[in-house]
Short mmCIF file of C-alpha atoms and ligand atoms in Angstrom, two decimals:
data_model
loop_
_atom_site.label_atom_id
_atom_site.label_comp_id
_atom_site.label_asym_id
_atom_site.label_seq_id
_atom_site.Cartn_x
_atom_site.Cartn_y
_atom_site.Cartn_z
CA MET A 798 245.27 87.54 50.79
CA ALA A 799 247.26 84.42 51.31
CA ALA A 800 250.92 84.19 50.52
CA ILE A 801 251.54 82.54 47.21
CA ASN A 802 254.71 80.63 46.78
CA LEU A 803 255.32 80.46 43.07
CA THR A 804 258.61 78.98 42.04
CA LYS A 805 259.84 78.69 38.47
CA GLY A 806 256.25 78.77 37.27
CA GLN A 807 257.00 79.92 33.76
CA ARG A 808 259.24 77.04 32.94
CA VAL A 809 256.91 74.43 34.34
CA GLU A 810 253.91 75.85 32.53
CA MET A 811 255.54 75.01 29.24
CA GLY A 812 255.15 71.37 28.38
CA LEU A 813 253.59 70.29 31.63
CA GLN A 814 252.14 66.86 30.87
CA LYS A 815 251.82 65.01 34.13
CA ALA A 816 251.11 66.87 37.33
CA GLY A 817 250.72 65.72 40.89
CA ILE A 818 248.52 67.48 43.41
CA GLY A 819 249.87 66.54 46.82
CA LEU A 820 247.92 67.08 50.04
CA GLY A 821 249.59 66.49 53.37
CA TRP A 822 248.73 67.01 57.03
CA ASN A 823 249.39 65.49 60.41
CA PRO A 824 247.00 64.52 63.22
CA ASN A 825 246.39 66.83 66.15
CA THR A 826 244.78 64.83 68.93
CA GLN A 827 244.90 67.79 71.31
CA ALA A 828 242.65 70.03 69.22
CA SER A 829 239.81 67.62 68.39
CA ALA A 830 238.54 64.27 69.55
CA ASP A 831 237.73 63.42 65.94
CA PRO A 832 240.43 62.76 63.35
CA TYR A 833 241.15 65.45 60.79
CA ASP A 834 240.14 63.96 57.44
CA LEU A 835 241.29 66.27 54.66
CA ASP A 836 240.25 65.51 51.10
CA ALA A 837 241.72 66.58 47.75
CA SER A 838 239.13 66.78 44.98
CA ALA A 839 238.98 67.94 41.37
CA PHE A 840 236.28 69.49 39.20
CA LEU A 841 236.72 68.97 35.45
CA LEU A 842 234.83 71.81 33.82
CA GLY A 843 233.53 72.37 30.32
CA GLU A 844 233.14 75.58 28.39
CA ASN A 845 230.25 76.79 30.54
CA GLY A 846 232.38 76.61 33.68
CA LYS A 847 230.39 73.65 34.99
CA LEU A 848 231.17 69.95 35.38
CA VAL A 849 231.02 68.16 32.02
CA SER A 850 228.90 65.61 33.91
CA SER A 851 228.75 64.43 37.50
CA ASP A 852 231.34 61.73 36.68
CA PHE A 853 233.86 64.53 36.12
CA PHE A 854 233.87 65.35 39.82
CA VAL A 855 236.79 63.38 41.27
CA PHE A 856 236.51 62.89 45.02
CA TYR A 857 236.55 60.14 47.65
CA ASN A 858 233.50 58.38 46.20
CA ASN A 859 234.68 58.72 42.57
CA PRO A 860 238.45 58.24 42.52
CA ALA A 861 238.97 58.71 38.77
CA SER A 862 237.51 60.78 35.96
CA PRO A 863 235.81 58.75 33.19
CA GLU A 864 238.75 58.93 30.77
CA GLY A 865 241.22 58.22 33.58
CA ALA A 866 243.10 61.50 33.23
CA VAL A 867 242.66 62.43 36.89
CA GLN A 868 243.16 59.68 39.45
CA SER A 869 243.21 59.76 43.23
CA SER A 870 245.71 57.83 45.32
CA GLY A 871 242.83 57.08 47.66
CA ASP A 872 241.16 58.56 50.70
CA ASN A 873 243.49 59.05 53.65
CA ARG A 874 241.37 59.67 56.73
CA ASP A 875 243.82 60.70 59.44
CA GLY A 876 247.01 62.10 57.88
CA GLU A 877 249.32 59.72 59.72
CA GLY A 878 252.82 59.66 58.27
CA ASP A 879 255.09 62.08 56.41
CA GLY A 880 254.88 63.65 52.98
CA ASP A 881 251.82 63.72 50.75
CA ASP A 882 248.94 61.85 52.36
CA GLU A 883 246.63 62.12 49.35
CA THR A 884 247.62 62.72 45.74
CA LEU A 885 245.67 63.48 42.59
CA PHE A 886 247.60 62.34 39.54
CA VAL A 887 246.81 64.29 36.39
CA ASN A 888 247.72 63.14 32.89
CA LEU A 889 247.06 66.26 30.86
CA SER A 890 247.49 64.56 27.48
CA ALA A 891 244.59 62.24 28.33
CA VAL A 892 242.04 64.82 29.47
CA ASP A 893 238.68 64.62 27.71
CA PRO A 894 238.62 67.31 24.98
CA ARG A 895 235.44 68.78 26.45
CA VAL A 896 237.32 69.66 29.62
CA LEU A 897 238.77 73.18 29.46
CA GLU A 898 239.87 73.58 33.06
CA ILE A 899 240.40 71.52 36.18
CA ILE A 900 239.83 73.09 39.60
CA PHE A 901 241.56 71.53 42.59
CA VAL A 902 240.15 71.93 46.05
CA VAL A 903 240.94 70.73 49.55
CA THR A 904 238.29 70.35 52.19
CA ILE A 905 237.96 68.99 55.72
CA HIS A 906 235.42 66.17 55.89
CA GLU A 907 232.50 67.06 58.20
CA ALA A 908 234.31 70.19 59.34
CA ASP A 909 231.16 71.86 60.67
CA GLN A 910 229.99 68.87 62.67
CA ARG A 911 233.46 68.34 64.09
CA ARG A 912 234.13 72.08 64.55
CA GLN A 913 237.38 71.84 62.68
CA ASN A 914 239.38 74.22 60.51
CA PHE A 915 242.76 74.25 58.82
CA GLY A 916 244.34 76.25 61.63
CA GLN A 917 244.00 73.26 63.94
CA VAL A 918 245.65 70.77 61.60
CA ARG A 919 249.37 70.27 61.89
CA ASN A 920 251.62 70.90 58.89
CA ALA A 921 248.75 71.01 56.42
CA PHE A 922 249.72 71.88 52.86
CA ILE A 923 248.62 71.44 49.28
CA ARG A 924 251.04 71.63 46.40
CA ILE A 925 251.28 70.98 42.69
CA TYR A 926 254.38 69.56 41.10
CA ASP A 927 255.60 68.36 37.74
CA GLN A 928 255.73 64.57 37.86
CA SER A 929 258.57 64.45 35.32
CA ASN A 930 261.09 66.14 37.62
CA ASN A 931 259.24 66.53 40.94
CA GLN A 932 259.65 70.28 40.69
CA GLU A 933 257.13 72.12 42.82
CA ILE A 934 255.05 74.76 41.01
CA CYS A 935 252.97 76.16 43.85
CA LYS A 936 252.34 75.35 47.50
CA TYR A 937 250.06 76.68 50.22
CA GLU A 938 250.55 76.14 53.92
CA LEU A 939 246.91 75.58 54.81
CA ASP A 940 247.27 75.90 58.57
CA GLU A 941 248.88 79.32 58.19
CA ASP A 942 247.24 80.78 55.10
CA PHE A 943 243.66 79.57 55.71
CA SER A 944 243.58 79.08 59.44
CA THR A 945 239.88 79.83 60.01
CA GLU A 946 238.58 78.03 56.94
CA SER A 947 237.71 74.44 56.08
CA ALA A 948 237.67 74.54 52.28
CA VAL A 949 240.09 76.08 49.79
CA GLU A 950 240.08 76.33 46.05
CA PHE A 951 243.76 75.66 45.54
CA GLY A 952 244.26 76.39 41.85
CA ARG A 953 243.35 75.45 38.34
CA LEU A 954 244.90 73.93 35.27
CA TYR A 955 243.48 75.37 32.08
CA ARG A 956 243.98 74.98 28.36
CA ARG A 957 245.59 77.85 26.52
CA GLY A 958 246.82 77.59 22.96
CA GLY A 959 247.07 73.81 23.02
CA ALA A 960 249.05 73.76 26.26
CA TRP A 961 248.06 73.54 29.89
CA LYS A 962 248.84 76.26 32.39
CA PHE A 963 248.45 76.44 36.14
CA GLU A 964 246.96 79.37 37.99
CA ALA A 965 246.97 79.64 41.77
CA ILE A 966 243.56 80.59 43.17
CA GLY A 967 243.93 80.37 46.95
CA ARG A 968 240.31 81.17 47.77
CA GLY A 969 239.01 80.01 51.13
CA HIS A 970 235.44 78.91 51.80
CA ASN A 971 233.40 77.61 54.68
CA GLY A 972 230.68 75.80 52.74
CA GLY A 973 232.55 72.53 52.50
CA LEU A 974 232.71 70.27 49.50
CA GLU A 975 228.94 70.52 49.06
CA GLY A 976 229.13 74.26 48.58
CA LEU A 977 231.81 73.88 45.91
CA LEU A 978 229.83 71.14 44.21
CA THR A 979 226.82 73.42 44.02
CA GLN A 980 228.96 76.14 42.52
CA TYR A 981 230.31 73.92 39.74
CA SER A 982 227.20 71.84 38.92
CA1 LIG B 384 240.71 62.15 53.21
CA1 LIG B 385 250.83 63.24 57.24
#
């Protein structure tokens, strides 16, 4: 079980309107000849626990959900530089009413072919924060908590009583983004 770093979760759960999902990592040229290309993606699910439609899968080839409520900052392919290298911006007040929960995942692109996992990536993390005050709600250190894995379901935002709440999941996988897509389609 991975360590979960929950800080001031209760307060942030109330009235959370705009959230940022920040993914950061740094290159490690000693561990692999190929760059480490981590990707943050989102599945917007309806009442059956499946994607409302394929357009509601936000990833590097579909950088925004149809109603614009989830938008990607773009695909960073090497993690050069400090801070968040990829961000998913979520405007909860704009989410399509058919969407009941949003699952956030992080995967390593072509991890199997490149024989890569999170343990090899330097300073890899994923976090969720409240955009209104930059307060962090939850953060995983991917290289420590999921060292042998190449895909993690980070957490989910879900509707409850007219408000949105965040729940940390922290479930590692090795099936890549394709495996997760199969699960939620
Ligand atoms: Ca990427
Ligand atoms: Ca970086």
